[in-house]
Amino acid sequence: QVQLVQSGAEVKKPGASVTVSCKASGYTFSTYYMYWVRQAPGQGLEWMGIINPTGGATTYAQKFQGRVTMTRDTSTSTVYLDLSSLTSDDTAVYYCARSYYDILTCDYWGQGTLVTVSS
Amino acid sequence: QSALTQPPSASGSPGQSVTISCTGTSSDVGGYNYVSWYQQHPGKAPKLLIYEVNKRPSGVPDRFSGAKSGNTASLTVSGLQAEDEADYYCGSYAGNSKGVFGGGTKLTVL
């Protein structure tokens, strides 16, 4: 069965960086795009970006340009989200979600990773 | 890109129908037939309900339906049930591999 299993919760200080991982199983990793979506406490979903596991091409939301990096490791079927220069506004649950095409049809989601930024 | 516009709340009694709107622009909702809808219960990950405006994934009840007219998409939940109480989000392709979500609508079953 398809599973997207994310890394555990993180607590970071302002200015630090965080890495969240998402390990895929139950399907052919290279055939699905992977999105990263975040949700601040009590807020809505926010599109952060997308990575094509074949080749690693990425597209990021303009809001995060310069401080977000999405990568993948095809040998372990894992995608990574790196977010730097953290502020309290980055406190959120971060989700990975797969889509067969890059048209935001996310049929499977990870369980979410809470990142808390606090001094 | 700006978030799509959804009403913050909607409600209906069991058995009734409710429609949630999602308004974007010609650069997202109006420009492509790639609107999706997600249901999210508290503390859970979103679940895909509708994709490509009006298609339902396997396992999603046909009580859920989607439509689009111009820059506005809509989700209709017919025959409301208690378990339909949740947050609902629309999403749209916005060109060049980009995406955008709506602000979400909290559906209350009275």
PDB file of N, CA, C and O in Angstrom, chain A residues 33 35 37 39 43-47 50 59-62 65 95 101-107 109-112, chain B residues 1 34 36 38 40 43-48 51-52 87 89 91-93 96-104:
ATOM      1  N   TYR A  33       5.145  13.125  -8.927  1.00  0.00           N
ATOM      2  CA  TYR A  33       5.673  14.345  -8.357  1.00  0.00           C
ATOM      3  C   TYR A  33       5.395  14.349  -6.848  1.00  0.00           C
ATOM      4  O   TYR A  33       4.488  13.675  -6.362  1.00  0.00           O
ATOM      5  N   TYR A  35       4.728  17.143  -3.696  1.00  0.00           N
ATOM      6  CA  TYR A  35       4.508  18.505  -3.235  1.00  0.00           C
ATOM      7  C   TYR A  35       4.879  18.612  -1.760  1.00  0.00           C
ATOM      8  O   TYR A  35       4.812  17.650  -1.003  1.00  0.00           O
ATOM      9  N   VAL A  37       3.463  21.035   1.347  1.00  0.00           N
ATOM     10  CA  VAL A  37       2.361  21.921   1.724  1.00  0.00           C
ATOM     11  C   VAL A  37       2.467  22.140   3.230  1.00  0.00           C
ATOM     12  O   VAL A  37       2.729  21.187   3.972  1.00  0.00           O
ATOM     13  N   GLN A  39       0.805  24.037   6.931  1.00  0.00           N
ATOM     14  CA  GLN A  39      -0.413  24.521   7.569  1.00  0.00           C
ATOM     15  C   GLN A  39      -0.063  25.082   8.937  1.00  0.00           C
ATOM     16  O   GLN A  39       0.259  24.331   9.860  1.00  0.00           O
ATOM     17  N   GLN A  43      -4.755  27.596  10.648  1.00  0.00           N
ATOM     18  CA  GLN A  43      -4.802  28.258   9.345  1.00  0.00           C
ATOM     19  C   GLN A  43      -5.025  27.253   8.224  1.00  0.00           C
ATOM     20  O   GLN A  43      -5.152  26.047   8.461  1.00  0.00           O
ATOM     21  N   GLY A  44      -5.047  27.752   7.005  1.00  0.00           N
ATOM     22  CA  GLY A  44      -5.287  26.916   5.843  1.00  0.00           C
ATOM     23  C   GLY A  44      -4.026  26.309   5.271  1.00  0.00           C
ATOM     24  O   GLY A  44      -2.925  26.474   5.805  1.00  0.00           O
ATOM     25  N   LEU A  45      -4.219  25.597   4.168  1.00  0.00           N
ATOM     26  CA  LEU A  45      -3.105  24.949   3.481  1.00  0.00           C
ATOM     27  C   LEU A  45      -2.353  25.982   2.642  1.00  0.00           C
ATOM     28  O   LEU A  45      -2.960  26.863   2.025  1.00  0.00           O
ATOM     29  N   GLU A  46      -1.042  25.824   2.609  1.00  0.00           N
ATOM     30  CA  GLU A  46      -0.205  26.742   1.832  1.00  0.00           C
ATOM     31  C   GLU A  46       0.738  25.934   0.956  1.00  0.00           C
ATOM     32  O   GLU A  46       1.527  25.133   1.449  1.00  0.00           O
ATOM     33  N   TRP A  47       0.667  26.163  -0.360  1.00  0.00           N
ATOM     34  CA  TRP A  47       1.528  25.477  -1.319  1.00  0.00           C
ATOM     35  C   TRP A  47       2.942  26.031  -1.239  1.00  0.00           C
ATOM     36  O   TRP A  47       3.163  27.237  -1.343  1.00  0.00           O
ATOM     37  N   ILE A  50       7.186  22.005  -5.419  1.00  0.00           N
ATOM     38  CA  ILE A  50       7.060  20.681  -6.006  1.00  0.00           C
ATOM     39  C   ILE A  50       8.412  20.210  -6.496  1.00  0.00           C
ATOM     40  O   ILE A  50       9.247  21.023  -6.915  1.00  0.00           O
ATOM     41  N   THR A  59      10.132  23.519  -8.421  1.00  0.00           N
ATOM     42  CA  THR A  59       9.466  24.802  -8.561  1.00  0.00           C
ATOM     43  C   THR A  59       9.004  25.202  -7.172  1.00  0.00           C
ATOM     44  O   THR A  59       8.366  24.398  -6.483  1.00  0.00           O
ATOM     45  N   TYR A  60       9.347  26.422  -6.786  1.00  0.00           N
ATOM     46  CA  TYR A  60       9.019  26.889  -5.436  1.00  0.00           C
ATOM     47  C   TYR A  60       8.045  28.059  -5.496  1.00  0.00           C
ATOM     48  O   TYR A  60       8.058  28.866  -6.433  1.00  0.00           O
ATOM     49  N   ALA A  61       7.247  28.186  -4.452  1.00  0.00           N
ATOM     50  CA  ALA A  61       6.419  29.380  -4.315  1.00  0.00           C
ATOM     51  C   ALA A  61       7.328  30.586  -4.125  1.00  0.00           C
ATOM     52  O   ALA A  61       8.341  30.512  -3.416  1.00  0.00           O
ATOM     53  N   GLN A  62       6.951  31.676  -4.741  1.00  0.00           N
ATOM     54  CA  GLN A  62       7.785  32.883  -4.690  1.00  0.00           C
ATOM     55  C   GLN A  62       8.073  33.302  -3.257  1.00  0.00           C
ATOM     56  O   GLN A  62       9.167  33.766  -2.944  1.00  0.00           O
ATOM     57  N   GLN A  65      11.207  31.538  -2.043  1.00  0.00           N
ATOM     58  CA  GLN A  65      12.410  31.574  -2.876  1.00  0.00           C
ATOM     59  C   GLN A  65      13.596  32.100  -2.080  1.00  0.00           C
ATOM     60  O   GLN A  65      13.509  33.095  -1.380  1.00  0.00           O
ATOM     61  N   TYR A  95       3.504  19.033   5.302  1.00  0.00           N
ATOM     62  CA  TYR A  95       3.065  17.794   4.676  1.00  0.00           C
ATOM     63  C   TYR A  95       3.785  17.591   3.341  1.00  0.00           C
ATOM     64  O   TYR A  95       3.970  18.551   2.586  1.00  0.00           O
ATOM     65  N   TYR A 101       0.544  13.870 -11.924  1.00  0.00           N
ATOM     66  CA  TYR A 101       0.932  14.998 -12.775  1.00  0.00           C
ATOM     67  C   TYR A 101       1.174  16.221 -11.873  1.00  0.00           C
ATOM     68  O   TYR A 101       0.745  16.231 -10.728  1.00  0.00           O
ATOM     69  N   ASP A 102       1.794  17.234 -12.432  1.00  0.00           N
ATOM     70  CA  ASP A 102       2.080  18.442 -11.632  1.00  0.00           C
ATOM     71  C   ASP A 102       0.892  19.405 -11.665  1.00  0.00           C
ATOM     72  O   ASP A 102       1.035  20.590 -11.953  1.00  0.00           O
ATOM     73  N   ILE A 103      -0.296  18.846 -11.363  1.00  0.00           N
ATOM     74  CA  ILE A 103      -1.516  19.650 -11.438  1.00  0.00           C
ATOM     75  C   ILE A 103      -2.247  19.668 -10.105  1.00  0.00           C
ATOM     76  O   ILE A 103      -3.446  19.910 -10.033  1.00  0.00           O
ATOM     77  N   LEU A 104      -1.520  19.428  -9.033  1.00  0.00           N
ATOM     78  CA  LEU A 104      -2.047  19.530  -7.664  1.00  0.00           C
ATOM     79  C   LEU A 104      -3.198  18.559  -7.439  1.00  0.00           C
ATOM     80  O   LEU A 104      -4.216  18.918  -6.854  1.00  0.00           O
ATOM     81  N   THR A 105      -3.040  17.334  -7.918  1.00  0.00           N
ATOM     82  CA  THR A 105      -3.985  16.257  -7.602  1.00  0.00           C
ATOM     83  C   THR A 105      -3.289  15.328  -6.621  1.00  0.00           C
ATOM     84  O   THR A 105      -2.709  14.317  -7.006  1.00  0.00           O
ATOM     85  N   CYS A 106      -3.356  15.681  -5.356  1.00  0.00           N
ATOM     86  CA  CYS A 106      -2.582  14.985  -4.329  1.00  0.00           C
ATOM     87  C   CYS A 106      -3.409  13.872  -3.710  1.00  0.00           C
ATOM     88  O   CYS A 106      -4.275  14.120  -2.869  1.00  0.00           O
ATOM     89  N   ASP A 107      -3.122  12.633  -4.137  1.00  0.00           N
ATOM     90  CA  ASP A 107      -3.962  11.515  -3.718  1.00  0.00           C
ATOM     91  C   ASP A 107      -3.481  10.827  -2.447  1.00  0.00           C
ATOM     92  O   ASP A 107      -4.268  10.123  -1.802  1.00  0.00           O
ATOM     93  N   TRP A 109      -1.064  11.616   1.162  1.00  0.00           N
ATOM     94  CA  TRP A 109      -0.357  12.624   1.949  1.00  0.00           C
ATOM     95  C   TRP A 109       0.438  11.954   3.065  1.00  0.00           C
ATOM     96  O   TRP A 109       0.025  10.913   3.597  1.00  0.00           O
ATOM     97  N   GLY A 110       1.526  12.567   3.451  1.00  0.00           N
ATOM     98  CA  GLY A 110       2.222  12.127   4.639  1.00  0.00           C
ATOM     99  C   GLY A 110       1.429  12.490   5.882  1.00  0.00           C
ATOM    100  O   GLY A 110       0.409  13.191   5.803  1.00  0.00           O
ATOM    101  N   GLN A 111       1.918  12.032   7.017  1.00  0.00           N
ATOM    102  CA  GLN A 111       1.172  12.253   8.265  1.00  0.00           C
ATOM    103  C   GLN A 111       1.384  13.657   8.830  1.00  0.00           C
ATOM    104  O   GLN A 111       0.692  14.077   9.754  1.00  0.00           O
ATOM    105  N   GLY A 112       2.331  14.369   8.247  1.00  0.00           N
ATOM    106  CA  GLY A 112       2.610  15.724   8.710  1.00  0.00           C
ATOM    107  C   GLY A 112       3.741  15.755   9.730  1.00  0.00           C
ATOM    108  O   GLY A 112       3.909  14.820  10.517  1.00  0.00           O
TER     109      GLY A 112
ATOM    110  N   GLN B   1       1.496  33.935  -5.856  1.00  0.00           N
ATOM    111  CA  GLN B   1       0.089  34.013  -6.226  1.00  0.00           C
ATOM    112  C   GLN B   1      -0.786  34.082  -4.970  1.00  0.00           C
ATOM    113  O   GLN B   1      -0.416  33.557  -3.922  1.00  0.00           O
ATOM    114  N   TYR B  34      -8.107  22.007 -13.670  1.00  0.00           N
ATOM    115  CA  TYR B  34      -7.319  21.258 -12.699  1.00  0.00           C
ATOM    116  C   TYR B  34      -7.602  21.789 -11.289  1.00  0.00           C
ATOM    117  O   TYR B  34      -6.706  22.228 -10.573  1.00  0.00           O
ATOM    118  N   SER B  36      -8.979  20.863  -7.560  1.00  0.00           N
ATOM    119  CA  SER B  36      -9.147  19.730  -6.655  1.00  0.00           C
ATOM    120  C   SER B  36      -9.755  20.208  -5.347  1.00  0.00           C
ATOM    121  O   SER B  36      -9.686  21.394  -5.009  1.00  0.00           O
ATOM    122  N   TYR B  38     -10.258  19.027  -1.117  1.00  0.00           N
ATOM    123  CA  TYR B  38      -9.744  18.183  -0.050  1.00  0.00           C
ATOM    124  C   TYR B  38     -10.585  18.355   1.204  1.00  0.00           C
ATOM    125  O   TYR B  38     -11.042  19.461   1.505  1.00  0.00           O
ATOM    126  N   GLN B  40     -10.508  17.773   5.341  1.00  0.00           N
ATOM    127  CA  GLN B  40      -9.552  17.606   6.439  1.00  0.00           C
ATOM    128  C   GLN B  40     -10.287  17.595   7.778  1.00  0.00           C
ATOM    129  O   GLN B  40     -10.928  18.581   8.141  1.00  0.00           O
ATOM    130  N   GLY B  43      -6.699  17.409  13.139  1.00  0.00           N
ATOM    131  CA  GLY B  43      -5.529  16.603  13.454  1.00  0.00           C
ATOM    132  C   GLY B  43      -5.139  15.585  12.409  1.00  0.00           C
ATOM    133  O   GLY B  43      -4.212  14.801  12.634  1.00  0.00           O
ATOM    134  N   LYS B  44      -5.814  15.607  11.283  1.00  0.00           N
ATOM    135  CA  LYS B  44      -5.538  14.630  10.224  1.00  0.00           C
ATOM    136  C   LYS B  44      -4.988  15.316   8.983  1.00  0.00           C
ATOM    137  O   LYS B  44      -5.137  16.522   8.804  1.00  0.00           O
ATOM    138  N   ALA B  45      -4.371  14.515   8.115  1.00  0.00           N
ATOM    139  CA  ALA B  45      -3.916  15.031   6.835  1.00  0.00           C
ATOM    140  C   ALA B  45      -5.113  15.207   5.906  1.00  0.00           C
ATOM    141  O   ALA B  45      -6.133  14.542   6.057  1.00  0.00           O
ATOM    142  N   PRO B  46      -5.002  16.121   4.966  1.00  0.00           N
ATOM    143  CA  PRO B  46      -6.087  16.286   3.974  1.00  0.00           C
ATOM    144  C   PRO B  46      -6.308  15.004   3.178  1.00  0.00           C
ATOM    145  O   PRO B  46      -5.396  14.204   2.988  1.00  0.00           O
ATOM    146  N   LYS B  47      -7.550  14.871   2.690  1.00  0.00           N
ATOM    147  CA  LYS B  47      -7.932  13.723   1.866  1.00  0.00           C
ATOM    148  C   LYS B  47      -8.498  14.257   0.558  1.00  0.00           C
ATOM    149  O   LYS B  47      -9.336  15.154   0.556  1.00  0.00           O
ATOM    150  N   LEU B  48      -8.053  13.685  -0.552  1.00  0.00           N
ATOM    151  CA  LEU B  48      -8.535  14.105  -1.859  1.00  0.00           C
ATOM    152  C   LEU B  48      -9.974  13.662  -2.069  1.00  0.00           C
ATOM    153  O   LEU B  48     -10.279  12.468  -1.972  1.00  0.00           O
ATOM    154  N   TYR B  51     -10.938  15.771  -8.094  1.00  0.00           N
ATOM    155  CA  TYR B  51      -9.811  16.259  -8.881  1.00  0.00           C
ATOM    156  C   TYR B  51     -10.285  16.577 -10.291  1.00  0.00           C
ATOM    157  O   TYR B  51     -11.331  16.106 -10.726  1.00  0.00           O
ATOM    158  N   GLU B  52      -9.507  17.386 -10.969  1.00  0.00           N
ATOM    159  CA  GLU B  52      -9.858  17.820 -12.330  1.00  0.00           C
ATOM    160  C   GLU B  52     -11.311  18.278 -12.388  1.00  0.00           C
ATOM    161  O   GLU B  52     -12.088  17.846 -13.245  1.00  0.00           O
ATOM    162  N   ASP B  87     -13.093  20.506   7.639  1.00  0.00           N
ATOM    163  CA  ASP B  87     -12.634  21.636   6.844  1.00  0.00           C
ATOM    164  C   ASP B  87     -12.457  21.177   5.400  1.00  0.00           C
ATOM    165  O   ASP B  87     -11.974  20.063   5.151  1.00  0.00           O
ATOM    166  N   TYR B  89     -10.934  22.308   1.542  1.00  0.00           N
ATOM    167  CA  TYR B  89     -10.021  23.191   0.826  1.00  0.00           C
ATOM    168  C   TYR B  89     -10.082  22.915  -0.670  1.00  0.00           C
ATOM    169  O   TYR B  89     -10.097  21.760  -1.087  1.00  0.00           O
ATOM    170  N   GLY B  91      -8.058  23.558  -4.323  1.00  0.00           N
ATOM    171  CA  GLY B  91      -6.709  23.785  -4.825  1.00  0.00           C
ATOM    172  C   GLY B  91      -6.782  23.894  -6.333  1.00  0.00           C
ATOM    173  O   GLY B  91      -7.682  23.337  -6.966  1.00  0.00           O
ATOM    174  N   SER B  92      -5.862  24.632  -6.903  1.00  0.00           N
ATOM    175  CA  SER B  92      -5.855  24.776  -8.347  1.00  0.00           C
ATOM    176  C   SER B  92      -4.435  24.825  -8.883  1.00  0.00           C
ATOM    177  O   SER B  92      -3.530  25.371  -8.238  1.00  0.00           O
ATOM    178  N   TYR B  93      -4.260  24.236 -10.052  1.00  0.00           N
ATOM    179  CA  TYR B  93      -3.032  24.422 -10.798  1.00  0.00           C
ATOM    180  C   TYR B  93      -2.994  25.885 -11.236  1.00  0.00           C
ATOM    181  O   TYR B  93      -4.029  26.474 -11.576  1.00  0.00           O
ATOM    182  N   ASN B  96       2.940  26.588 -14.947  1.00  0.00           N
ATOM    183  CA  ASN B  96       4.384  26.433 -14.682  1.00  0.00           C
ATOM    184  C   ASN B  96       4.667  25.624 -13.418  1.00  0.00           C
ATOM    185  O   ASN B  96       5.540  25.978 -12.619  1.00  0.00           O
ATOM    186  N   SER B  97       3.902  24.559 -13.243  1.00  0.00           N
ATOM    187  CA  SER B  97       4.046  23.629 -12.114  1.00  0.00           C
ATOM    188  C   SER B  97       3.647  24.225 -10.770  1.00  0.00           C
ATOM    189  O   SER B  97       3.819  23.572  -9.738  1.00  0.00           O
ATOM    190  N   LYS B  98       3.116  25.432 -10.760  1.00  0.00           N
ATOM    191  CA  LYS B  98       2.743  26.057  -9.491  1.00  0.00           C
ATOM    192  C   LYS B  98       1.315  25.671  -9.100  1.00  0.00           C
ATOM    193  O   LYS B  98       0.492  25.321  -9.944  1.00  0.00           O
ATOM    194  N   GLY B  99       1.040  25.773  -7.819  1.00  0.00           N
ATOM    195  CA  GLY B  99      -0.290  25.496  -7.304  1.00  0.00           C
ATOM    196  C   GLY B  99      -0.696  26.531  -6.279  1.00  0.00           C
ATOM    197  O   GLY B  99       0.123  27.325  -5.807  1.00  0.00           O
ATOM    198  N   VAL B 100      -1.975  26.533  -5.958  1.00  0.00           N
ATOM    199  CA  VAL B 100      -2.495  27.459  -4.958  1.00  0.00           C
ATOM    200  C   VAL B 100      -3.707  26.817  -4.298  1.00  0.00           C
ATOM    201  O   VAL B 100      -4.467  26.085  -4.945  1.00  0.00           O
ATOM    202  N   PHE B 101      -3.867  27.075  -3.000  1.00  0.00           N
ATOM    203  CA  PHE B 101      -5.001  26.558  -2.243  1.00  0.00           C
ATOM    204  C   PHE B 101      -5.926  27.699  -1.829  1.00  0.00           C
ATOM    205  O   PHE B 101      -5.529  28.866  -1.785  1.00  0.00           O
ATOM    206  N   GLY B 102      -7.132  27.323  -1.497  1.00  0.00           N
ATOM    207  CA  GLY B 102      -8.066  28.255  -0.903  1.00  0.00           C
ATOM    208  C   GLY B 102      -7.826  28.351   0.598  1.00  0.00           C
ATOM    209  O   GLY B 102      -7.089  27.548   1.168  1.00  0.00           O
ATOM    210  N   GLY B 103      -8.479  29.320   1.223  1.00  0.00           N
ATOM    211  CA  GLY B 103      -8.303  29.537   2.648  1.00  0.00           C
ATOM    212  C   GLY B 103      -9.013  28.528   3.531  1.00  0.00           C
ATOM    213  O   GLY B 103      -8.770  28.468   4.739  1.00  0.00           O
ATOM    214  N   GLY B 104      -9.893  27.735   2.924  1.00  0.00           N
ATOM    215  CA  GLY B 104     -10.592  26.704   3.678  1.00  0.00           C
ATOM    216  C   GLY B 104     -11.974  27.127   4.129  1.00  0.00           C
ATOM    217  O   GLY B 104     -12.235  28.313   4.384  1.00  0.00           O
TER     218      GLY B 104
END
